Amino acid sequence: MTESKCPISGASSTSESKCPFTGPTKVMSYPNAAKANDKGIITGLTNKRSSDGMGLPDAISPSNIDLIVATAPVVAPRMLDITKCFYTNVLGKHPELLQFFNPAHNVQDSDHQPKALAASVVAYSTNIQDLSPLLVPGGAVEAICNRHAALEIHPMQYVVVHENLMNAIGEILGDIVTPEIAGAWSEAVLFLAKVFIDAEEALYKKLEEREGGWSG
């Protein structure tokens, strides 16, 4: 029986209880990732709505849930670094996304938005085995969906978020993120994207069905 240390937490582990981050392979790609084909697709009002045809997962596989549960406690302390990296990268590539943020939060210089996203990701990963506390009426998911619908967030913007968040995870955590772990987090992010997209589409339809309602 050999003993090693987790590269993130520093905790000792045996070969029977191996740190899930231990792995020699650097992540070069992310399984299950939908792709945005060009920059313009994330802002056009003609973007296709709903998650139909996007190839997003209907559920998170049990093995990937286990990986999220195993890795979340050691990823959480680095989550603010990850979300700071995410916002730097995504706004560098897509400065037009600034229009969706409250100018008072000064998202490019303030920690307000990175902290909010970090807290949301930690809450999601903490509840990954049972998401019902986040999905209750008036809960976190409904509140986020209402804000997104008010801003007319479109499905392909979630693809951009997924790609840049996964890249930020790889950039901050580096070689310790194995392909299996990257795949688990990728699937979890894409599943949550589907939850948001479908819930927001329901809100858009409800608005359209009202007398004098419209969308776009």
PDB file of C-alpha atoms in Angstrom:
ATOM      1  CA  MET A   1       0.000   0.000   0.000  1.00  0.00           C
ATOM      2  CA  THR A   2       1.493   3.328  -1.040  1.00  0.00           C
ATOM      3  CA  GLU A   3       0.749   6.759   0.329  1.00  0.00           C
ATOM      4  CA  SER A   4       0.590   9.946  -1.705  1.00  0.00           C
ATOM      5  CA  LYS A   5      -0.690  13.476  -1.275  1.00  0.00           C
ATOM      6  CA  CYS A   6      -3.569  15.149  -3.064  1.00  0.00           C
ATOM      7  CA  PRO A   7      -2.017  17.906  -5.247  1.00  0.00           C
ATOM      8  CA  ILE A   8      -4.684  20.402  -4.170  1.00  0.00           C
ATOM      9  CA  SER A   9      -5.531  19.692  -0.550  1.00  0.00           C
ATOM     10  CA  GLY A  10      -2.200  18.179   0.517  1.00  0.00           C
ATOM     11  CA  ALA A  11      -4.083  15.421   2.327  1.00  0.00           C
ATOM     12  CA  SER A  12      -2.465  11.994   2.426  1.00  0.00           C
ATOM     13  CA  SER A  13      -4.186   9.170   0.572  1.00  0.00           C
ATOM     14  CA  THR A  14      -3.545   5.483  -0.017  1.00  0.00           C
ATOM     15  CA  SER A  15      -3.809   3.567  -3.271  1.00  0.00           C
ATOM     16  CA  GLU A  16      -7.214   2.288  -2.074  1.00  0.00           C
ATOM     17  CA  SER A  17      -8.470   5.850  -1.499  1.00  0.00           C
ATOM     18  CA  LYS A  18      -6.722   7.724  -4.229  1.00  0.00           C
ATOM     19  CA  CYS A  19      -7.131  11.475  -4.567  1.00  0.00           C
ATOM     20  CA  PRO A  20      -9.492  11.957  -7.526  1.00  0.00           C
ATOM     21  CA  PHE A  21      -7.258  14.698  -8.904  1.00  0.00           C
ATOM     22  CA  THR A  22      -4.255  12.416  -9.272  1.00  0.00           C
ATOM     23  CA  GLY A  23      -3.558  11.804 -12.928  1.00  0.00           C
ATOM     24  CA  PRO A  24      -0.709  12.368 -15.380  1.00  0.00           C
ATOM     25  CA  THR A  25      -2.773  13.653 -18.297  1.00  0.00           C
ATOM     26  CA  LYS A  26      -3.411  17.321 -18.862  1.00  0.00           C
ATOM     27  CA  VAL A  27      -6.903  18.118 -20.096  1.00  0.00           C
ATOM     28  CA  MET A  28      -6.801  18.979 -23.784  1.00  0.00           C
ATOM     29  CA  SER A  29     -10.523  18.727 -24.534  1.00  0.00           C
ATOM     30  CA  TYR A  30     -13.774  18.486 -22.643  1.00  0.00           C
ATOM     31  CA  PRO A  31     -16.164  15.580 -23.235  1.00  0.00           C
ATOM     32  CA  ASN A  32     -19.808  16.404 -23.980  1.00  0.00           C
ATOM     33  CA  ALA A  33     -19.048  20.057 -24.744  1.00  0.00           C
ATOM     34  CA  ALA A  34     -21.358  21.865 -27.133  1.00  0.00           C
ATOM     35  CA  LYS A  35     -19.502  24.374 -29.278  1.00  0.00           C
ATOM     36  CA  ALA A  36     -20.231  27.928 -30.368  1.00  0.00           C
ATOM     37  CA  ASN A  37     -19.329  28.314 -34.028  1.00  0.00           C
ATOM     38  CA  ASP A  38     -18.801  32.048 -34.112  1.00  0.00           C
ATOM     39  CA  LYS A  39     -18.773  35.084 -31.910  1.00  0.00           C
ATOM     40  CA  GLY A  40     -21.844  36.768 -33.375  1.00  0.00           C
ATOM     41  CA  ILE A  41     -24.222  33.994 -32.437  1.00  0.00           C
ATOM     42  CA  ILE A  42     -24.275  34.973 -28.795  1.00  0.00           C
ATOM     43  CA  THR A  43     -25.906  38.371 -29.252  1.00  0.00           C
ATOM     44  CA  GLY A  44     -28.317  38.135 -32.200  1.00  0.00           C
ATOM     45  CA  LEU A  45     -31.999  38.397 -31.292  1.00  0.00           C
ATOM     46  CA  THR A  46     -32.739  35.724 -33.914  1.00  0.00           C
ATOM     47  CA  ASN A  47     -30.927  33.045 -31.912  1.00  0.00           C
ATOM     48  CA  LYS A  48     -32.866  29.786 -31.670  1.00  0.00           C
ATOM     49  CA  ARG A  49     -34.558  29.392 -28.329  1.00  0.00           C
ATOM     50  CA  SER A  50     -34.958  26.283 -26.171  1.00  0.00           C
ATOM     51  CA  SER A  51     -32.369  23.531 -25.734  1.00  0.00           C
ATOM     52  CA  ASP A  52     -33.725  21.393 -28.594  1.00  0.00           C
ATOM     53  CA  GLY A  53     -30.946  20.079 -30.804  1.00  0.00           C
ATOM     54  CA  MET A  54     -28.128  21.425 -28.636  1.00  0.00           C
ATOM     55  CA  GLY A  55     -27.045  17.982 -27.446  1.00  0.00           C
ATOM     56  CA  LEU A  56     -27.187  18.983 -23.796  1.00  0.00           C
ATOM     57  CA  PRO A  57     -27.425  16.180 -21.220  1.00  0.00           C
ATOM     58  CA  ASP A  58     -30.819  15.360 -19.716  1.00  0.00           C
ATOM     59  CA  ALA A  59     -29.119  14.227 -16.513  1.00  0.00           C
ATOM     60  CA  ILE A  60     -25.715  13.905 -14.880  1.00  0.00           C
ATOM     61  CA  SER A  61     -24.457  10.337 -14.872  1.00  0.00           C
ATOM     62  CA  PRO A  62     -24.069   8.689 -11.446  1.00  0.00           C
ATOM     63  CA  SER A  63     -20.320   8.268 -11.960  1.00  0.00           C
ATOM     64  CA  ASN A  64     -19.948  11.961 -12.771  1.00  0.00           C
ATOM     65  CA  ILE A  65     -22.001  12.914  -9.723  1.00  0.00           C
ATOM     66  CA  ASP A  66     -19.594  10.840  -7.636  1.00  0.00           C
ATOM     67  CA  LEU A  67     -16.643  12.703  -9.168  1.00  0.00           C
ATOM     68  CA  ILE A  68     -18.223  16.085  -8.453  1.00  0.00           C
ATOM     69  CA  VAL A  69     -18.897  15.044  -4.846  1.00  0.00           C
ATOM     70  CA  ALA A  70     -15.296  13.850  -4.471  1.00  0.00           C
ATOM     71  CA  THR A  71     -13.668  16.915  -6.003  1.00  0.00           C
ATOM     72  CA  ALA A  72     -15.990  19.763  -4.958  1.00  0.00           C
ATOM     73  CA  PRO A  73     -14.515  20.184  -1.443  1.00  0.00           C
ATOM     74  CA  VAL A  74     -11.054  20.866  -2.833  1.00  0.00           C
ATOM     75  CA  VAL A  75     -12.190  22.859  -5.876  1.00  0.00           C
ATOM     76  CA  ALA A  76     -14.351  25.190  -3.768  1.00  0.00           C
ATOM     77  CA  PRO A  77     -11.421  27.089  -2.164  1.00  0.00           C
ATOM     78  CA  ARG A  78     -10.104  27.893  -5.664  1.00  0.00           C
ATOM     79  CA  MET A  79     -13.487  28.789  -7.122  1.00  0.00           C
ATOM     80  CA  LEU A  80     -13.050  32.547  -6.769  1.00  0.00           C
ATOM     81  CA  ASP A  81      -9.744  32.331  -8.653  1.00  0.00           C
ATOM     82  CA  ILE A  82     -11.535  30.283 -11.313  1.00  0.00           C
ATOM     83  CA  THR A  83     -14.407  32.739 -11.705  1.00  0.00           C
ATOM     84  CA  LYS A  84     -12.047  35.732 -11.817  1.00  0.00           C
ATOM     85  CA  CYS A  85     -10.148  33.975 -14.593  1.00  0.00           C
ATOM     86  CA  PHE A  86     -13.451  33.160 -16.296  1.00  0.00           C
ATOM     87  CA  TYR A  87     -14.644  36.772 -16.382  1.00  0.00           C
ATOM     88  CA  THR A  88     -11.277  38.077 -17.537  1.00  0.00           C
ATOM     89  CA  ASN A  89     -11.221  35.602 -20.406  1.00  0.00           C
ATOM     90  CA  VAL A  90     -14.857  35.706 -21.491  1.00  0.00           C
ATOM     91  CA  LEU A  91     -15.084  39.505 -21.457  1.00  0.00           C
ATOM     92  CA  GLY A  92     -11.768  39.729 -23.262  1.00  0.00           C
ATOM     93  CA  LYS A  93     -13.150  37.541 -26.039  1.00  0.00           C
ATOM     94  CA  HIS A  94     -16.707  38.905 -25.927  1.00  0.00           C
ATOM     95  CA  PRO A  95     -16.703  42.516 -24.626  1.00  0.00           C
ATOM     96  CA  GLU A  96     -20.273  42.895 -25.921  1.00  0.00           C
ATOM     97  CA  LEU A  97     -21.390  40.742 -22.977  1.00  0.00           C
ATOM     98  CA  LEU A  98     -20.737  43.687 -20.646  1.00  0.00           C
ATOM     99  CA  GLN A  99     -24.187  45.002 -21.601  1.00  0.00           C
ATOM    100  CA  PHE A 100     -25.750  42.222 -19.516  1.00  0.00           C
ATOM    101  CA  PHE A 101     -24.106  43.311 -16.250  1.00  0.00           C
ATOM    102  CA  ASN A 102     -25.025  46.067 -13.828  1.00  0.00           C
ATOM    103  CA  PRO A 103     -22.519  48.900 -14.459  1.00  0.00           C
ATOM    104  CA  ALA A 104     -22.499  49.603 -10.707  1.00  0.00           C
ATOM    105  CA  HIS A 105     -20.806  46.248 -10.154  1.00  0.00           C
ATOM    106  CA  ASN A 106     -17.901  47.215 -12.460  1.00  0.00           C
ATOM    107  CA  VAL A 107     -17.481  43.569 -13.439  1.00  0.00           C
ATOM    108  CA  GLN A 108     -14.054  44.103 -15.031  1.00  0.00           C
ATOM    109  CA  ASP A 109     -12.450  45.454 -11.840  1.00  0.00           C
ATOM    110  CA  SER A 110     -14.660  44.399  -8.928  1.00  0.00           C
ATOM    111  CA  ASP A 111     -14.885  41.005  -7.232  1.00  0.00           C
ATOM    112  CA  HIS A 112     -18.673  41.316  -6.912  1.00  0.00           C
ATOM    113  CA  GLN A 113     -19.624  39.261  -9.966  1.00  0.00           C
ATOM    114  CA  PRO A 114     -16.847  36.636  -9.594  1.00  0.00           C
ATOM    115  CA  LYS A 115     -17.881  36.129  -5.953  1.00  0.00           C
ATOM    116  CA  ALA A 116     -21.542  35.745  -6.935  1.00  0.00           C
ATOM    117  CA  LEU A 117     -20.722  33.179  -9.615  1.00  0.00           C
ATOM    118  CA  ALA A 118     -18.306  31.338  -7.323  1.00  0.00           C
ATOM    119  CA  ALA A 119     -20.996  31.074  -4.641  1.00  0.00           C
ATOM    120  CA  SER A 120     -23.494  29.760  -7.206  1.00  0.00           C
ATOM    121  CA  VAL A 121     -21.105  27.103  -8.509  1.00  0.00           C
ATOM    122  CA  VAL A 122     -20.215  25.997  -4.979  1.00  0.00           C
ATOM    123  CA  ALA A 123     -23.913  25.771  -4.053  1.00  0.00           C
ATOM    124  CA  TYR A 124     -24.590  23.733  -7.186  1.00  0.00           C
ATOM    125  CA  SER A 125     -21.738  21.305  -6.610  1.00  0.00           C
ATOM    126  CA  THR A 126     -22.626  20.971  -2.921  1.00  0.00           C
ATOM    127  CA  ASN A 127     -26.210  20.015  -3.829  1.00  0.00           C
ATOM    128  CA  ILE A 128     -25.307  17.917  -6.881  1.00  0.00           C
ATOM    129  CA  GLN A 129     -26.776  14.728  -5.384  1.00  0.00           C
ATOM    130  CA  ASP A 130     -30.112  16.414  -4.705  1.00  0.00           C
ATOM    131  CA  LEU A 131     -30.816  19.654  -6.548  1.00  0.00           C
ATOM    132  CA  SER A 132     -34.314  20.082  -5.124  1.00  0.00           C
ATOM    133  CA  PRO A 133     -33.255  22.817  -2.639  1.00  0.00           C
ATOM    134  CA  LEU A 134     -32.152  24.929  -5.613  1.00  0.00           C
ATOM    135  CA  LEU A 135     -35.201  24.123  -7.759  1.00  0.00           C
ATOM    136  CA  VAL A 136     -37.996  24.960  -5.310  1.00  0.00           C
ATOM    137  CA  PRO A 137     -40.394  27.773  -6.319  1.00  0.00           C
ATOM    138  CA  GLY A 138     -38.768  31.039  -5.402  1.00  0.00           C
ATOM    139  CA  GLY A 139     -35.402  29.314  -5.066  1.00  0.00           C
ATOM    140  CA  ALA A 140     -32.012  30.115  -6.542  1.00  0.00           C
ATOM    141  CA  VAL A 141     -32.650  28.700 -10.024  1.00  0.00           C
ATOM    142  CA  GLU A 142     -35.969  30.506 -10.430  1.00  0.00           C
ATOM    143  CA  ALA A 143     -34.431  33.800  -9.308  1.00  0.00           C
ATOM    144  CA  ILE A 144     -31.559  33.455 -11.779  1.00  0.00           C
ATOM    145  CA  CYS A 145     -33.916  32.477 -14.607  1.00  0.00           C
ATOM    146  CA  ASN A 146     -36.110  35.513 -13.979  1.00  0.00           C
ATOM    147  CA  ARG A 147     -33.072  37.796 -14.209  1.00  0.00           C
ATOM    148  CA  HIS A 148     -31.832  36.069 -17.350  1.00  0.00           C
ATOM    149  CA  ALA A 149     -35.241  36.221 -19.032  1.00  0.00           C
ATOM    150  CA  ALA A 150     -35.466  39.943 -18.262  1.00  0.00           C
ATOM    151  CA  LEU A 151     -32.115  40.367 -20.020  1.00  0.00           C
ATOM    152  CA  GLU A 152     -33.165  38.082 -22.924  1.00  0.00           C
ATOM    153  CA  ILE A 153     -30.295  35.672 -22.413  1.00  0.00           C
ATOM    154  CA  HIS A 154     -30.143  33.168 -25.283  1.00  0.00           C
ATOM    155  CA  PRO A 155     -29.150  29.469 -25.333  1.00  0.00           C
ATOM    156  CA  MET A 156     -25.839  29.867 -27.134  1.00  0.00           C
ATOM    157  CA  GLN A 157     -24.639  32.262 -24.470  1.00  0.00           C
ATOM    158  CA  TYR A 158     -24.621  29.274 -22.117  1.00  0.00           C
ATOM    159  CA  VAL A 159     -22.303  27.483 -24.527  1.00  0.00           C
ATOM    160  CA  VAL A 160     -19.902  30.416 -24.300  1.00  0.00           C
ATOM    161  CA  VAL A 161     -20.122  30.290 -20.498  1.00  0.00           C
ATOM    162  CA  HIS A 162     -19.430  26.543 -20.512  1.00  0.00           C
ATOM    163  CA  GLU A 163     -16.399  26.814 -22.782  1.00  0.00           C
ATOM    164  CA  ASN A 164     -14.832  29.676 -20.862  1.00  0.00           C
ATOM    165  CA  LEU A 165     -15.602  28.245 -17.425  1.00  0.00           C
ATOM    166  CA  MET A 166     -14.038  24.908 -18.358  1.00  0.00           C
ATOM    167  CA  ASN A 167     -11.006  26.716 -19.761  1.00  0.00           C
ATOM    168  CA  ALA A 168     -10.707  28.700 -16.515  1.00  0.00           C
ATOM    169  CA  ILE A 169     -10.868  25.500 -14.451  1.00  0.00           C
ATOM    170  CA  GLY A 170      -8.064  24.048 -16.558  1.00  0.00           C
ATOM    171  CA  GLU A 171      -6.042  27.268 -16.384  1.00  0.00           C
ATOM    172  CA  ILE A 172      -6.260  27.611 -12.592  1.00  0.00           C
ATOM    173  CA  LEU A 173      -6.023  23.942 -11.572  1.00  0.00           C
ATOM    174  CA  GLY A 174      -3.699  22.866 -14.389  1.00  0.00           C
ATOM    175  CA  ASP A 175      -2.420  19.340 -14.888  1.00  0.00           C
ATOM    176  CA  ILE A 176      -4.157  17.980 -11.800  1.00  0.00           C
ATOM    177  CA  VAL A 177      -7.488  18.047 -13.641  1.00  0.00           C
ATOM    178  CA  THR A 178      -7.789  14.654 -15.305  1.00  0.00           C
ATOM    179  CA  PRO A 179      -9.962  14.125 -18.399  1.00  0.00           C
ATOM    180  CA  GLU A 180     -12.452  12.205 -16.247  1.00  0.00           C
ATOM    181  CA  ILE A 181     -12.800  15.078 -13.790  1.00  0.00           C
ATOM    182  CA  ALA A 182     -13.060  17.626 -16.597  1.00  0.00           C
ATOM    183  CA  GLY A 183     -15.755  15.495 -18.214  1.00  0.00           C
ATOM    184  CA  ALA A 184     -17.730  15.330 -14.969  1.00  0.00           C
ATOM    185  CA  TRP A 185     -17.663  19.087 -14.411  1.00  0.00           C
ATOM    186  CA  SER A 186     -18.369  19.689 -18.095  1.00  0.00           C
ATOM    187  CA  GLU A 187     -21.463  17.497 -17.987  1.00  0.00           C
ATOM    188  CA  ALA A 188     -22.627  19.150 -14.762  1.00  0.00           C
ATOM    189  CA  VAL A 189     -22.270  22.647 -16.243  1.00  0.00           C
ATOM    190  CA  LEU A 190     -24.035  21.628 -19.457  1.00  0.00           C
ATOM    191  CA  PHE A 191     -26.867  19.971 -17.546  1.00  0.00           C
ATOM    192  CA  LEU A 192     -27.377  23.134 -15.489  1.00  0.00           C
ATOM    193  CA  ALA A 193     -27.349  25.125 -18.732  1.00  0.00           C
ATOM    194  CA  LYS A 194     -30.203  22.944 -20.009  1.00  0.00           C
ATOM    195  CA  VAL A 195     -32.145  23.520 -16.793  1.00  0.00           C
ATOM    196  CA  PHE A 196     -31.754  27.286 -17.190  1.00  0.00           C
ATOM    197  CA  ILE A 197     -32.491  27.315 -20.928  1.00  0.00           C
ATOM    198  CA  ASP A 198     -35.676  25.265 -20.590  1.00  0.00           C
ATOM    199  CA  ALA A 199     -36.927  27.244 -17.584  1.00  0.00           C
ATOM    200  CA  GLU A 200     -36.237  30.541 -19.344  1.00  0.00           C
ATOM    201  CA  GLU A 201     -38.005  29.333 -22.488  1.00  0.00           C
ATOM    202  CA  ALA A 202     -41.063  28.586 -20.347  1.00  0.00           C
ATOM    203  CA  LEU A 203     -40.924  32.172 -19.061  1.00  0.00           C
ATOM    204  CA  TYR A 204     -40.617  33.570 -22.606  1.00  0.00           C
ATOM    205  CA  LYS A 205     -43.627  31.528 -23.732  1.00  0.00           C
ATOM    206  CA  LYS A 206     -45.658  32.670 -20.745  1.00  0.00           C
ATOM    207  CA  LEU A 207     -44.929  36.300 -21.632  1.00  0.00           C
ATOM    208  CA  GLU A 208     -45.895  35.719 -25.266  1.00  0.00           C
ATOM    209  CA  GLU A 209     -49.205  34.130 -24.268  1.00  0.00           C
ATOM    210  CA  ARG A 210     -50.319  37.144 -22.264  1.00  0.00           C
ATOM    211  CA  GLU A 211     -52.619  39.637 -23.927  1.00  0.00           C
ATOM    212  CA  GLY A 212     -50.373  42.020 -25.791  1.00  0.00           C
ATOM    213  CA  GLY A 213     -47.391  39.846 -24.921  1.00  0.00           C
ATOM    214  CA  TRP A 214     -44.294  39.688 -27.056  1.00  0.00           C
ATOM    215  CA  SER A 215     -40.726  38.442 -27.060  1.00  0.00           C
ATOM    216  CA  GLY A 216     -37.525  39.740 -28.631  1.00  0.00           C
TER     217      GLY A 216
END
